[in-house]
Tab-separated table of C-alpha atoms in Angstrom:
chain	number	residue	atom	x	y	z
G	1	MET	CA	19.877	27.316	-32.411
G	2	ILE	CA	16.696	25.521	-31.520
G	3	VAL	CA	15.628	25.317	-35.150
G	4	TRP	CA	19.012	23.901	-36.052
G	5	LYS	CA	18.696	21.173	-33.442
G	6	ARG	CA	15.259	20.267	-34.637
G	7	ALA	CA	16.389	20.013	-38.226
G	8	CYS	CA	19.230	17.673	-37.154
G	9	ARG	CA	16.922	15.368	-35.207
G	10	SER	CA	14.487	14.990	-38.069
G	11	ALA	CA	17.335	14.537	-40.530
G	12	ARG	CA	18.566	11.417	-38.801
G	13	PRO	CA	16.033	8.566	-38.821
G	14	SER	CA	16.132	6.424	-35.647
G	15	THR	CA	17.952	3.129	-36.106
G	16	ARG	CA	16.598	1.699	-32.944
G	17	PRO	CA	13.708	-0.738	-33.206
G	18	LEU	CA	10.332	0.709	-32.379
G	19	SER	CA	9.969	-1.504	-29.274
G	20	SER	CA	13.042	-0.210	-27.627
G	21	ARG	CA	12.334	3.502	-28.066
G	22	ARG	CA	11.725	5.296	-24.750
G	23	CYS	CA	9.359	8.166	-24.483
G	24	LEU	CA	11.175	9.468	-21.360
G	25	SER	CA	14.588	11.003	-21.903
G	26	GLN	CA	17.660	9.293	-20.607
G	27	ARG	CA	18.135	12.316	-18.319
G	28	THR	CA	14.807	11.644	-16.789
G	29	LEU	CA	15.500	8.024	-16.261
G	30	ASP	CA	18.911	8.841	-14.777
G	31	GLY	CA	17.159	11.178	-12.384
G	32	LEU	CA	15.497	8.218	-10.711
G	33	GLU	CA	18.840	7.319	-9.249
G	34	ARG	CA	19.274	10.657	-7.382
G	35	PRO	CA	19.082	10.353	-3.602
G	36	VAL	CA	16.420	13.126	-3.247
G	37	GLN	CA	13.926	13.815	-6.001
G	38	SER	CA	10.956	16.114	-6.349
G	39	TYR	CA	8.195	15.951	-8.997
G	40	ILE	CA	5.069	17.858	-9.743
G	41	SER	CA	2.452	16.754	-12.275
G	42	THR	CA	1.005	19.072	-14.936
G	43	SER	CA	-1.747	16.558	-15.712
G	44	ARG	CA	-5.193	16.393	-14.087
G	45	ASP	CA	-5.777	12.793	-15.227
G	46	PRO	CA	-6.076	10.638	-12.064
G	47	TYR	CA	-5.142	7.425	-13.885
G	48	LEU	CA	-1.975	8.973	-15.228
G	49	ASN	CA	-0.991	10.582	-11.967
G	50	LEU	CA	-1.399	7.342	-10.017
G	51	SER	CA	0.457	5.470	-12.718
G	52	ILE	CA	3.347	7.800	-12.576
G	53	GLU	CA	3.323	7.477	-8.774
G	54	HIS	CA	3.531	3.682	-9.029
G	55	PHE	CA	6.252	3.948	-11.647
G	56	LEU	CA	8.269	6.106	-9.347
G	57	LEU	CA	7.726	3.559	-6.459
G	58	GLN	CA	8.886	0.619	-8.637
G	59	LYS	CA	11.753	2.228	-10.657
G	60	SER	CA	13.424	4.756	-8.357
G	61	ALA	CA	16.699	3.902	-6.631
G	62	PRO	CA	15.983	1.817	-3.440
G	63	GLU	CA	17.724	4.347	-1.194
G	64	SER	CA	16.131	7.408	-2.706
G	65	THR	CA	13.405	9.588	-1.232
G	66	ILE	CA	10.888	11.230	-3.516
G	67	LEU	CA	8.195	13.881	-3.211
G	68	PHE	CA	5.461	13.867	-5.843
G	69	LEU	CA	2.588	16.418	-5.952
G	70	TYR	CA	-0.426	16.167	-8.142
G	71	ILE	CA	-3.941	17.493	-8.596
G	72	ASN	CA	-6.737	15.465	-10.198
G	73	ARG	CA	-9.879	16.430	-11.987
G	74	PRO	CA	-13.089	15.417	-10.133
G	75	SER	CA	-12.662	11.688	-9.369
G	76	ILE	CA	-13.451	9.107	-6.728
G	77	ILE	CA	-10.411	7.119	-5.575
G	78	LEU	CA	-11.230	3.771	-4.065
G	79	GLY	CA	-8.845	1.956	-1.746
G	80	ARG	CA	-7.186	-1.129	-3.148
G	81	ASN	CA	-9.514	-3.577	-1.390
G	82	GLN	CA	-12.755	-1.732	-1.331
G	83	ASN	CA	-16.058	-2.629	-2.899
G	84	PRO	CA	-17.458	0.178	-5.075
G	85	TRP	CA	-20.978	-1.062	-4.444
G	86	LEU	CA	-20.565	-0.251	-0.791
G	87	GLU	CA	-18.634	2.987	-1.044
G	88	VAL	CA	-19.979	4.954	-3.951
G	89	ASN	CA	-23.375	6.175	-5.191
G	90	LEU	CA	-22.969	4.446	-8.548
G	91	ALA	CA	-26.239	5.779	-9.910
G	92	LEU	CA	-24.967	9.288	-9.391
G	93	LEU	CA	-21.662	8.418	-10.988
G	94	ASN	CA	-23.259	6.900	-14.045
G	95	ALA	CA	-25.762	9.804	-14.202
G	96	SER	CA	-22.964	12.307	-14.312
G	97	GLY	CA	-21.340	10.277	-17.065
G	98	HIS	CA	-24.247	10.730	-19.449
G	99	ASP	CA	-23.992	13.097	-22.413
G	100	GLU	CA	-27.353	14.728	-21.707
G	101	LEU	CA	-27.403	18.214	-20.197
G	102	GLU	CA	-27.425	18.116	-16.466
G	103	THR	CA	-30.703	19.456	-15.094
G	104	GLU	CA	-30.288	18.116	-11.546
G	105	PRO	CA	-27.527	18.759	-9.087
G	106	PRO	CA	-24.668	18.035	-8.590
G	107	GLY	CA	-23.789	18.559	-12.299
G	108	LEU	CA	-20.146	17.790	-11.972
G	109	GLY	CA	-19.972	16.155	-15.376
G	110	ILE	CA	-17.785	13.110	-15.757
G	111	VAL	CA	-16.360	11.854	-12.448
G	112	ASP	CA	-13.747	9.192	-12.858
G	113	LEU	CA	-13.729	6.069	-10.647
G	114	VAL	CA	-10.203	4.916	-9.887
G	115	ARG	CA	-8.939	1.992	-7.742
G	116	ARG	CA	-5.564	2.970	-6.241
G	117	ARG	CA	-2.914	0.488	-5.135
G	118	SER	CA	-2.661	1.607	-1.495
G	119	GLY	CA	-5.000	0.589	1.248
G	120	GLY	CA	-7.511	2.721	3.156
G	121	GLY	CA	-10.794	4.252	2.273
G	122	THR	CA	-12.569	6.151	-0.500
G	123	VAL	CA	-11.788	9.820	-1.138
G	124	PHE	CA	-13.020	12.492	-3.502
G	125	HIS	CA	-10.491	14.461	-5.536
G	126	ASP	CA	-11.018	17.740	-7.407
G	127	GLU	CA	-9.029	20.806	-8.362
G	128	GLY	CA	-9.349	22.248	-4.845
G	129	ASN	CA	-7.453	19.197	-3.385
G	130	VAL	CA	-3.692	18.687	-3.666
G	131	ASN	CA	-2.326	15.163	-3.380
G	132	TRP	CA	1.131	14.648	-1.876
G	133	THR	CA	3.210	11.436	-2.023
G	134	VAL	CA	6.453	10.569	-0.330
G	135	ILE	CA	8.313	7.422	-1.363
G	136	CYS	CA	11.266	6.359	0.926
G	137	PRO	CA	13.241	3.270	1.756
G	138	SER	CA	11.304	0.822	3.997
G	139	LYS	CA	13.805	1.128	6.813
G	140	ASP	CA	13.098	4.873	7.111
G	141	PHE	CA	9.294	4.548	7.052
G	142	THR	CA	6.909	5.439	9.800
G	143	ARG	CA	3.253	6.056	9.288
G	144	ASP	CA	3.272	9.547	10.725
G	145	LYS	CA	6.611	10.902	9.516
G	146	HIS	CA	5.375	12.582	6.358
G	147	ALA	CA	1.951	13.575	7.747
G	148	GLU	CA	3.949	15.432	10.382
G	149	MET	CA	5.978	17.080	7.557
G	150	VAL	CA	2.735	18.312	5.922
G	151	VAL	CA	1.422	19.662	9.246
G	152	ARG	CA	4.631	21.616	9.652
G	153	ALA	CA	4.089	22.984	6.107
G	154	LEU	CA	0.543	24.005	7.040
G	155	ARG	CA	1.698	25.653	10.270
G	156	THR	CA	4.191	27.792	8.326
G	157	CYS	CA	1.153	29.044	6.398
G	158	SER	CA	-0.448	30.005	9.790
G	159	VAL	CA	-2.736	26.954	9.795
G	160	ASP	CA	-2.238	26.421	13.583
G	161	ARG	CA	-5.256	24.187	14.010
G	162	ALA	CA	-3.723	21.364	12.003
G	163	ARG	CA	-2.402	18.235	13.645
G	164	VAL	CA	-1.899	14.523	12.939
G	165	ASN	CA	-4.526	12.352	14.633
G	166	VAL	CA	-4.400	8.748	15.740
G	167	ARG	CA	-5.460	7.464	12.343
G	168	HIS	CA	-2.484	9.245	10.708
G	169	ASP	CA	-4.860	11.768	9.108
G	170	ILE	CA	-4.563	15.531	9.356
G	171	VAL	CA	-7.395	17.381	11.092
G	172	LEU	CA	-8.284	20.969	12.035
G	173	ASP	CA	-9.279	21.295	15.650
G	174	GLN	CA	-12.417	23.335	16.183
G	175	GLY	CA	-12.178	24.523	19.792
G	176	GLU	CA	-11.253	27.906	21.323
G	177	HIS	CA	-7.582	28.578	22.054
G	178	ALA	CA	-7.647	26.958	25.520
G	179	LEU	CA	-4.648	24.652	25.852
G	180	CYS	CA	-0.866	25.282	26.274
G	181	THR	CA	0.828	22.976	23.841
G	182	ASP	CA	4.347	22.603	22.465
G	183	PRO	CA	4.292	24.351	19.090
G	184	GLU	CA	6.745	21.727	17.726
G	185	ASP	CA	4.313	18.935	18.615
G	186	THR	CA	2.472	18.064	15.386
G	187	HIS	CA	-0.006	15.800	17.251
G	188	SER	CA	-1.625	18.429	19.423
G	189	THR	CA	-2.893	22.002	19.084
G	190	PRO	CA	-4.149	24.643	21.563
G	191	TYR	CA	-7.604	24.264	19.925
G	192	GLN	CA	-8.019	20.546	20.709
G	193	LEU	CA	-11.200	19.404	22.295
G	194	ALA	CA	-11.803	16.218	24.256
G	195	GLU	CA	-12.561	13.062	22.208
G	196	ALA	CA	-16.093	12.890	23.606
G	197	ASP	CA	-16.862	16.490	22.643
G	198	ALA	CA	-19.719	17.003	20.267
G	199	ILE	CA	-17.656	19.240	17.967
G	200	ARG	CA	-15.387	16.880	16.037
G	201	PRO	CA	-12.237	18.085	14.344
G	202	LEU	CA	-12.512	18.500	10.550
G	203	LYS	CA	-10.548	16.061	8.457
G	204	VAL	CA	-8.523	17.828	5.800
G	205	SER	CA	-6.157	15.126	4.757
G	206	GLY	CA	-6.377	11.314	4.659
G	207	SER	CA	-3.416	9.005	4.449
G	208	ALA	CA	-2.855	5.661	2.723
G	209	TYR	CA	0.185	3.477	2.232
G	210	LYS	CA	1.707	0.884	-0.050
G	211	LEU	CA	4.575	-1.142	1.364
G	212	THR	CA	6.841	-3.209	-0.842
G	213	ARG	CA	9.996	-5.129	-0.026
G	214	GLN	CA	12.396	-2.174	-0.142
G	215	ARG	CA	10.152	0.891	-0.518
G	216	ALA	CA	7.348	2.552	1.369
G	217	LEU	CA	4.862	4.932	-0.238
G	218	HIS	CA	2.780	7.283	1.856
G	219	HIS	CA	0.280	9.449	0.033
G	220	GLY	CA	-2.449	11.744	1.239
G	221	THR	CA	-4.957	14.314	0.116
G	222	CYS	CA	-5.228	17.900	1.253
G	223	LEU	CA	-8.546	19.761	0.998
G	224	LEU	CA	-7.616	23.357	0.329
G	225	SER	CA	-10.480	24.964	-1.535
G	226	SER	CA	-12.835	22.276	-2.878
G	227	PRO	CA	-16.039	23.796	-4.249
G	228	ASN	CA	-17.763	20.367	-3.821
G	229	LEU	CA	-17.767	19.838	-0.057
G	230	ASN	CA	-21.525	19.862	0.160
G	231	ILE	CA	-21.940	17.154	-2.561
G	232	ILE	CA	-18.999	14.852	-1.690
G	233	PRO	CA	-21.198	13.050	0.895
G	234	ASP	CA	-23.772	12.304	-1.852
G	235	TYR	CA	-21.127	10.665	-4.007
G	236	LEU	CA	-19.572	8.671	-1.142
G	237	HIS	CA	-22.823	7.330	0.244
G	238	SER	CA	-24.059	4.122	-1.359
G	239	PRO	CA	-27.852	3.661	-1.055
G	240	ALA	CA	-27.203	-0.169	-1.630
G	241	LYS	CA	-25.051	-0.498	1.471
G	242	PRO	CA	-27.781	-1.492	4.012
G	243	TYR	CA	-28.907	-4.280	1.688
G	244	MET	CA	-25.571	-5.877	0.928
G	245	THR	CA	-23.127	-8.139	2.682
G	246	ALA	CA	-19.827	-8.084	0.888
G	247	ARG	CA	-16.151	-8.462	1.593
G	248	GLY	CA	-14.020	-5.436	1.239
G	249	VAL	CA	-12.503	-2.791	3.467
G	250	GLU	CA	-14.948	-0.238	4.693
G	251	SER	CA	-14.306	3.498	4.738
G	252	VAL	CA	-14.345	5.422	8.017
G	253	SER	CA	-16.356	8.622	7.429
G	254	SER	CA	-15.275	11.911	8.960
G	255	PRO	CA	-16.608	15.462	8.634
G	256	VAL	CA	-14.387	17.335	6.217
G	257	GLY	CA	-13.495	20.998	5.645
G	258	ASN	CA	-11.353	23.209	3.468
G	259	ILE	CA	-8.093	24.714	4.844
G	260	LEU	CA	-8.555	27.757	2.559
G	261	LEU	CA	-5.063	28.124	1.152
G	262	THR	CA	-4.137	28.342	-2.467
G	263	ASN	CA	-2.733	25.293	-4.168
G	264	GLU	CA	0.405	27.157	-5.024
G	265	ARG	CA	1.068	28.266	-1.453
G	266	PHE	CA	0.559	24.762	-0.076
G	267	ILE	CA	2.726	23.175	-2.772
G	268	ALA	CA	5.576	25.580	-1.989
G	269	ALA	CA	5.294	24.995	1.720
G	270	VAL	CA	5.338	21.185	1.374
G	271	GLN	CA	8.359	21.332	-0.958
G	272	GLU	CA	10.201	23.563	1.488
G	273	GLN	CA	9.498	21.176	4.440
G	274	PHE	CA	10.579	18.197	2.266
G	275	ALA	CA	13.848	19.965	1.493
G	276	LYS	CA	14.361	20.738	5.159
G	277	LEU	CA	13.813	17.074	6.063
G	278	TYR	CA	15.889	15.497	3.343
G	279	GLY	CA	18.419	18.148	2.256
G	280	ALA	CA	18.307	20.552	-0.514
G	281	VAL	CA	16.796	19.148	-3.734
G	282	ASP	CA	16.769	20.488	-7.277
G	283	ASP	CA	13.624	22.375	-8.424
G	284	ALA	CA	10.678	20.055	-8.754
G	285	LYS	CA	10.640	18.356	-12.132
G	286	ASP	CA	7.413	18.611	-14.168
G	287	VAL	CA	5.797	15.307	-15.210
G	288	GLY	CA	2.801	15.065	-17.441
G	289	ASP	CA	1.128	13.576	-20.467
G	290	GLU	CA	4.444	12.575	-22.176
G	291	TRP	CA	4.861	9.914	-19.407
G	292	ARG	CA	1.678	8.271	-20.648
G	293	GLU	CA	3.609	6.861	-23.639
G	294	HIS	CA	6.294	5.206	-21.462
G	295	SER	CA	5.340	1.598	-21.450
G	296	PRO	CA	5.479	0.808	-17.716
G	297	VAL	CA	3.286	3.857	-17.063
G	298	CYS	CA	0.982	2.949	-19.860
G	299	LYS	CA	0.576	-0.550	-18.568
G	300	GLY	CA	-0.286	0.668	-15.103
G	301	TYR	CA	-2.845	3.220	-16.473
G	302	ASP	CA	-5.396	0.615	-17.445
G	303	GLU	CA	-4.946	-1.387	-14.257
G	304	LEU	CA	-6.329	1.464	-12.269
G	305	LYS	CA	-9.755	1.423	-13.868
G	306	VAL	CA	-12.643	-0.117	-11.888
G	307	THR	CA	-13.970	-2.691	-14.277
G	308	ASP	CA	-16.329	-4.775	-12.209
G	309	LEU	CA	-19.337	-2.481	-12.636
G	310	PRO	CA	-22.410	-2.530	-14.839
G	311	THR	CA	-22.641	0.099	-17.502
G	312	THR	CA	-26.098	1.209	-16.405
G	313	ILE	CA	-27.885	1.199	-12.995
E	1	MET	CA	-2.978	-26.712	12.958
E	2	SER	CA	-0.237	-25.074	15.004
E	3	SER	CA	-2.821	-23.799	17.450
E	4	ALA	CA	-3.820	-27.414	18.102
E	5	ILE	CA	-0.163	-28.233	18.563
E	6	ALA	CA	0.244	-25.335	21.004
E	7	GLN	CA	-2.718	-26.456	23.159
E	8	SER	CA	-1.971	-30.171	23.179
E	9	GLY	CA	1.756	-29.970	23.628
E	10	ALA	CA	3.410	-26.649	24.361
E	11	ALA	CA	6.730	-28.403	24.703
E	12	VAL	CA	6.391	-29.982	21.309
E	13	ALA	CA	5.475	-26.577	19.871
E	14	ARG	CA	8.682	-25.182	21.217
E	15	LEU	CA	10.585	-28.117	19.666
E	16	LEU	CA	9.001	-27.307	16.293
E	17	GLN	CA	10.709	-23.990	16.424
E	18	THR	CA	14.144	-25.422	17.077
E	19	PRO	CA	16.649	-27.103	14.712
E	20	ALA	CA	15.760	-30.585	13.603
E	21	LYS	CA	18.530	-32.252	15.621
E	22	GLN	CA	16.577	-31.435	18.822
E	23	ALA	CA	13.186	-32.215	17.281
E	24	VAL	CA	14.094	-35.982	17.025
E	25	ARG	CA	13.759	-36.193	20.816
E	26	CYS	CA	9.989	-35.756	20.468
E	27	SER	CA	7.997	-38.941	20.927
E	28	ARG	CA	7.347	-40.423	17.459
E	29	GLN	CA	3.899	-41.593	18.503
E	30	HIS	CA	2.924	-38.159	19.641
E	31	TYR	CA	4.391	-36.556	16.544
E	32	LEU	CA	2.378	-38.844	14.273
E	33	ARG	CA	-0.778	-38.201	16.237
E	34	LEU	CA	-0.306	-34.447	15.810
E	35	ARG	CA	0.625	-34.764	12.117
E	36	ALA	CA	-2.586	-36.725	11.500
E	37	GLN	CA	-4.591	-33.813	12.864
E	38	ARG	CA	-3.341	-31.536	10.070
E	39	SER	CA	-4.562	-31.250	6.472
E	40	PRO	CA	-5.919	-34.549	5.128
E	41	PHE	CA	-3.499	-34.327	2.269
E	42	THR	CA	-0.559	-34.535	4.613
E	43	PRO	CA	0.670	-38.182	4.685
E	44	ALA	CA	0.783	-39.572	8.265
E	45	LEU	CA	4.166	-41.245	7.673
E	46	ARG	CA	7.312	-39.266	7.397
E	47	SER	CA	8.941	-39.474	3.949
E	48	PHE	CA	12.512	-40.708	3.940
E	49	SER	CA	13.434	-38.020	1.504
E	50	VAL	CA	12.591	-35.257	3.962
E	51	GLY	CA	15.609	-35.943	6.190
E	52	GLY	CA	16.751	-33.012	8.328
E	53	ARG	CA	14.078	-30.681	7.067
E	54	VAL	CA	11.299	-32.429	9.004
E	55	MET	CA	9.229	-30.021	11.165
E	56	GLN	CA	11.526	-27.117	10.373
E	57	LYS	CA	10.341	-23.666	9.582
E	58	ARG	CA	12.668	-21.292	7.847
E	59	TYR	CA	12.347	-17.478	7.693
E	60	THR	CA	13.178	-14.678	5.384
E	61	GLU	CA	14.462	-11.204	6.194
E	62	ASP	CA	11.071	-9.929	4.940
E	63	HIS	CA	9.415	-11.870	7.775
E	64	GLU	CA	7.832	-14.668	5.803
E	65	TRP	CA	8.107	-18.294	6.969
E	66	ILE	CA	8.069	-21.495	4.941
E	67	ASP	CA	7.337	-24.913	6.456
E	68	THR	CA	8.706	-27.808	4.443
E	69	SER	CA	7.627	-30.727	6.660
E	70	ASP	CA	5.041	-31.884	4.074
E	71	PRO	CA	6.909	-33.410	1.113
E	72	GLU	CA	4.003	-32.673	-1.266
E	73	SER	CA	4.051	-28.954	-0.865
E	74	ALA	CA	5.526	-26.331	1.453
E	75	THR	CA	3.363	-23.847	3.397
E	76	ILE	CA	4.070	-20.138	3.418
E	77	GLY	CA	2.936	-17.463	5.870
E	78	ILE	CA	4.037	-14.352	7.667
E	79	SER	CA	5.857	-14.438	11.027
E	80	THR	CA	4.408	-13.454	14.439
E	81	TYR	CA	6.813	-10.556	14.412
E	82	ALA	CA	5.327	-9.321	11.135
E	83	ALA	CA	1.771	-9.831	12.199
E	84	LYS	CA	2.378	-7.766	15.361
E	85	ALA	CA	4.059	-5.039	13.368
E	86	LEU	CA	1.296	-4.884	10.812
E	87	GLY	CA	-1.536	-4.349	13.292
E	88	ASP	CA	-5.081	-5.619	12.736
E	89	VAL	CA	-5.353	-7.216	9.302
E	90	VAL	CA	-8.588	-6.225	7.565
E	91	TYR	CA	-8.038	-7.837	4.134
E	92	VAL	CA	-5.840	-10.493	2.591
E	93	GLU	CA	-5.152	-10.792	-1.126
E	94	LEU	CA	-4.256	-14.407	-1.872
E	95	PRO	CA	-2.397	-15.655	-4.935
E	96	VAL	CA	-4.121	-17.636	-7.642
E	97	GLU	CA	-3.643	-21.455	-7.609
E	98	GLY	CA	-1.487	-22.571	-10.474
E	99	THR	CA	0.603	-19.402	-10.672
E	100	GLU	CA	4.334	-19.965	-11.193
E	101	VAL	CA	6.393	-17.647	-9.034
E	102	SER	CA	10.079	-16.859	-8.598
E	103	LYS	CA	11.780	-16.268	-5.240
E	104	GLY	CA	11.013	-12.755	-4.065
E	105	ASP	CA	7.934	-12.242	-6.230
E	106	ALA	CA	4.981	-10.581	-4.607
E	107	ILE	CA	2.331	-13.304	-4.296
E	108	GLY	CA	-0.260	-11.434	-2.371
E	109	ALA	CA	-0.808	-8.546	-0.025
E	110	VAL	CA	-2.154	-7.845	3.420
E	111	GLU	CA	-4.017	-4.757	4.367
E	112	SER	CA	-3.831	-3.196	7.826
E	113	VAL	CA	-3.912	0.394	9.075
E	114	LYS	CA	-4.588	1.678	5.550
E	115	SER	CA	-1.449	0.006	4.330
E	116	ALA	CA	-1.269	-2.541	1.536
E	117	SER	CA	1.872	-4.612	2.316
E	118	ASP	CA	3.286	-7.034	-0.261
E	119	ILE	CA	3.891	-10.700	0.701
E	120	MET	CA	6.883	-12.155	-1.098
E	121	THR	CA	7.431	-15.857	-1.781
E	122	PRO	CA	10.565	-17.187	-0.021
E	123	VAL	CA	11.138	-19.702	-2.836
E	124	SER	CA	10.366	-20.357	-6.524
E	125	GLY	CA	7.661	-22.757	-7.406
E	126	THR	CA	3.978	-23.177	-8.258
E	127	ILE	CA	1.136	-22.175	-6.002
E	128	VAL	CA	-0.926	-25.308	-5.269
E	129	GLY	CA	-3.282	-24.031	-2.584
E	130	VAL	CA	-4.445	-20.926	-0.786
E	131	ASN	CA	-6.046	-20.460	2.699
E	132	ASN	CA	-9.538	-19.411	1.818
E	133	VAL	CA	-10.364	-18.942	5.517
E	134	LEU	CA	-8.484	-15.637	5.286
E	135	GLU	CA	-11.054	-14.291	2.803
E	136	GLU	CA	-13.755	-14.528	5.440
E	137	LYS	CA	-11.698	-14.019	8.493
E	138	PRO	CA	-8.511	-11.945	7.764
E	139	SER	CA	-7.998	-11.504	11.516
E	140	THR	CA	-6.913	-15.190	11.589
E	141	ILE	CA	-3.483	-13.903	10.536
E	142	ASN	CA	-3.249	-11.880	13.753
E	143	LYS	CA	-4.543	-14.749	15.875
E	144	SER	CA	-2.281	-17.416	14.473
E	145	PRO	CA	0.133	-16.019	11.919
E	146	GLU	CA	2.439	-19.139	12.004
E	147	GLY	CA	-0.453	-21.611	12.173
E	148	GLU	CA	-4.011	-21.251	10.981
E	149	GLY	CA	-3.121	-17.929	9.333
E	150	TRP	CA	-0.933	-19.603	6.709
E	151	LEU	CA	-1.288	-17.945	3.268
E	152	ALA	CA	-0.468	-20.406	0.541
E	153	LYS	CA	1.008	-23.762	-0.307
E	154	ILE	CA	3.780	-24.018	-2.933
E	155	LYS	CA	5.369	-26.805	-4.805
E	156	VAL	CA	9.022	-25.886	-4.467
E	157	THR	CA	11.030	-26.161	-7.658
E	158	ASP	CA	14.521	-25.347	-6.321
E	159	GLU	CA	15.142	-26.741	-2.902
E	160	SER	CA	18.576	-25.162	-2.675
E	161	GLU	CA	16.825	-21.805	-2.169
E	162	LEU	CA	15.816	-23.015	1.294
E	163	SER	CA	19.346	-23.202	2.580
E	164	ALA	CA	19.720	-19.419	2.209
E	165	LEU	CA	16.840	-18.838	4.665
E	166	MET	CA	17.150	-18.453	8.433
E	167	ASP	CA	16.232	-21.110	10.926
E	168	ALA	CA	14.048	-20.094	13.903
E	169	GLU	CA	16.955	-19.213	16.131
E	170	GLY	CA	18.624	-17.191	13.426
E	171	TYR	CA	15.382	-15.345	12.781
E	172	ARG	CA	14.899	-14.650	16.392
E	173	LYS	CA	18.326	-13.015	16.563
E	174	PHE	CA	17.669	-11.073	13.276
E	175	THR	CA	14.460	-9.575	14.692
E	176	GLU	CA	16.169	-8.650	17.970
E	177	GLU	CA	18.945	-6.876	16.111
E	178	SER	CA	16.582	-4.943	13.864
E	179	GLY	CA	14.605	-3.728	16.877
């Protein structure tokens, strides 16, 4: 059956001009009109994943709500209005881009540098971090709504220390079980310490937003099992910073930690909470390298590269 | 600009927000004095072609305003309501002078609370000026969103697009209804 279908396709040459051929199927494009959609990426390419995310923001039906989950290979993601000279150890980045054998730590190999379209600060992505994105109509948007959804997902996985903080990030409280709090309240936990306490909560997820006329995009990281926690500060500390005055949004540093869940368990929990919030949705649709050929995605791909840097330091 | 107006004549400032038929009660001498304090490119004399649009701001449902009192170019910004909703602005992306835009195009963005929010142009035209003060002091938008925090100046190509926008009273009602 499959062989027969393939033979038929190759037997009929396309009569459509090359410029109008789409690399995404009509069924995929029609899916952008569904009221609730769920996607998961099979690619680890940060430029592709962020391009797909932007495509979903721009082309999905204005009243639709979308969940998109993706994991990137080691990469540094700058906020839209940040200055890489202030945020990143560029020498380390360029060093890890060389072809020579790494003899000094951190030895991560190539680490991509990407400028995303949302605001906020610089974050480090790797395969122990899962990124979640929710796109919804502007009228339904609040800054905490989907961070609260992710906290509920974490709590179903017994991560009771997780809560949303005042900066709309997700943190793990580090205190003893001392307080009596409402388990439904995603902004407090029984382990919460006073603001002035020396033991700060560990940040496990940072949020950022892109707001257009009709649509709101909220995306965040989630540190589950990154093997690179001890070297992330080296990458995200610029030795040039004390000597420079520059425009650009500055990052707010926080101590970070791993939640210690598997990617699969977290992904399933978030998909479940999304379905609870927005109604049952079809199984998450895979997106991946084939989207790279679709011209709006391809156009967005190159726009994400950070180009205003020297090639050597 | 508008902050100078607010300090020197709060009553005149209120009149600037109301329909043009009430604005004509303002003293002409006072009006000309205030107009002269604005951008040097603004002619001191009122052009006869401006008519009922003099000193009138109009607003979009996306919370942008456009001031067409200068016949050479209109000024665009975001409303006080929008500035309050955005929170502290930490970065402003301005359009490039000379860019031709259509009504509803994103001409820039404002960052606040980790959010990059698009600013749309209320009308079609060509960008002829930008407020470079915002590059150094983005907080100007919060301090004076409908005055010194203006974003760009635009040469309007289709004046009929203005009639679809809300006047100050209509915008006030719109924001009250949307909560």
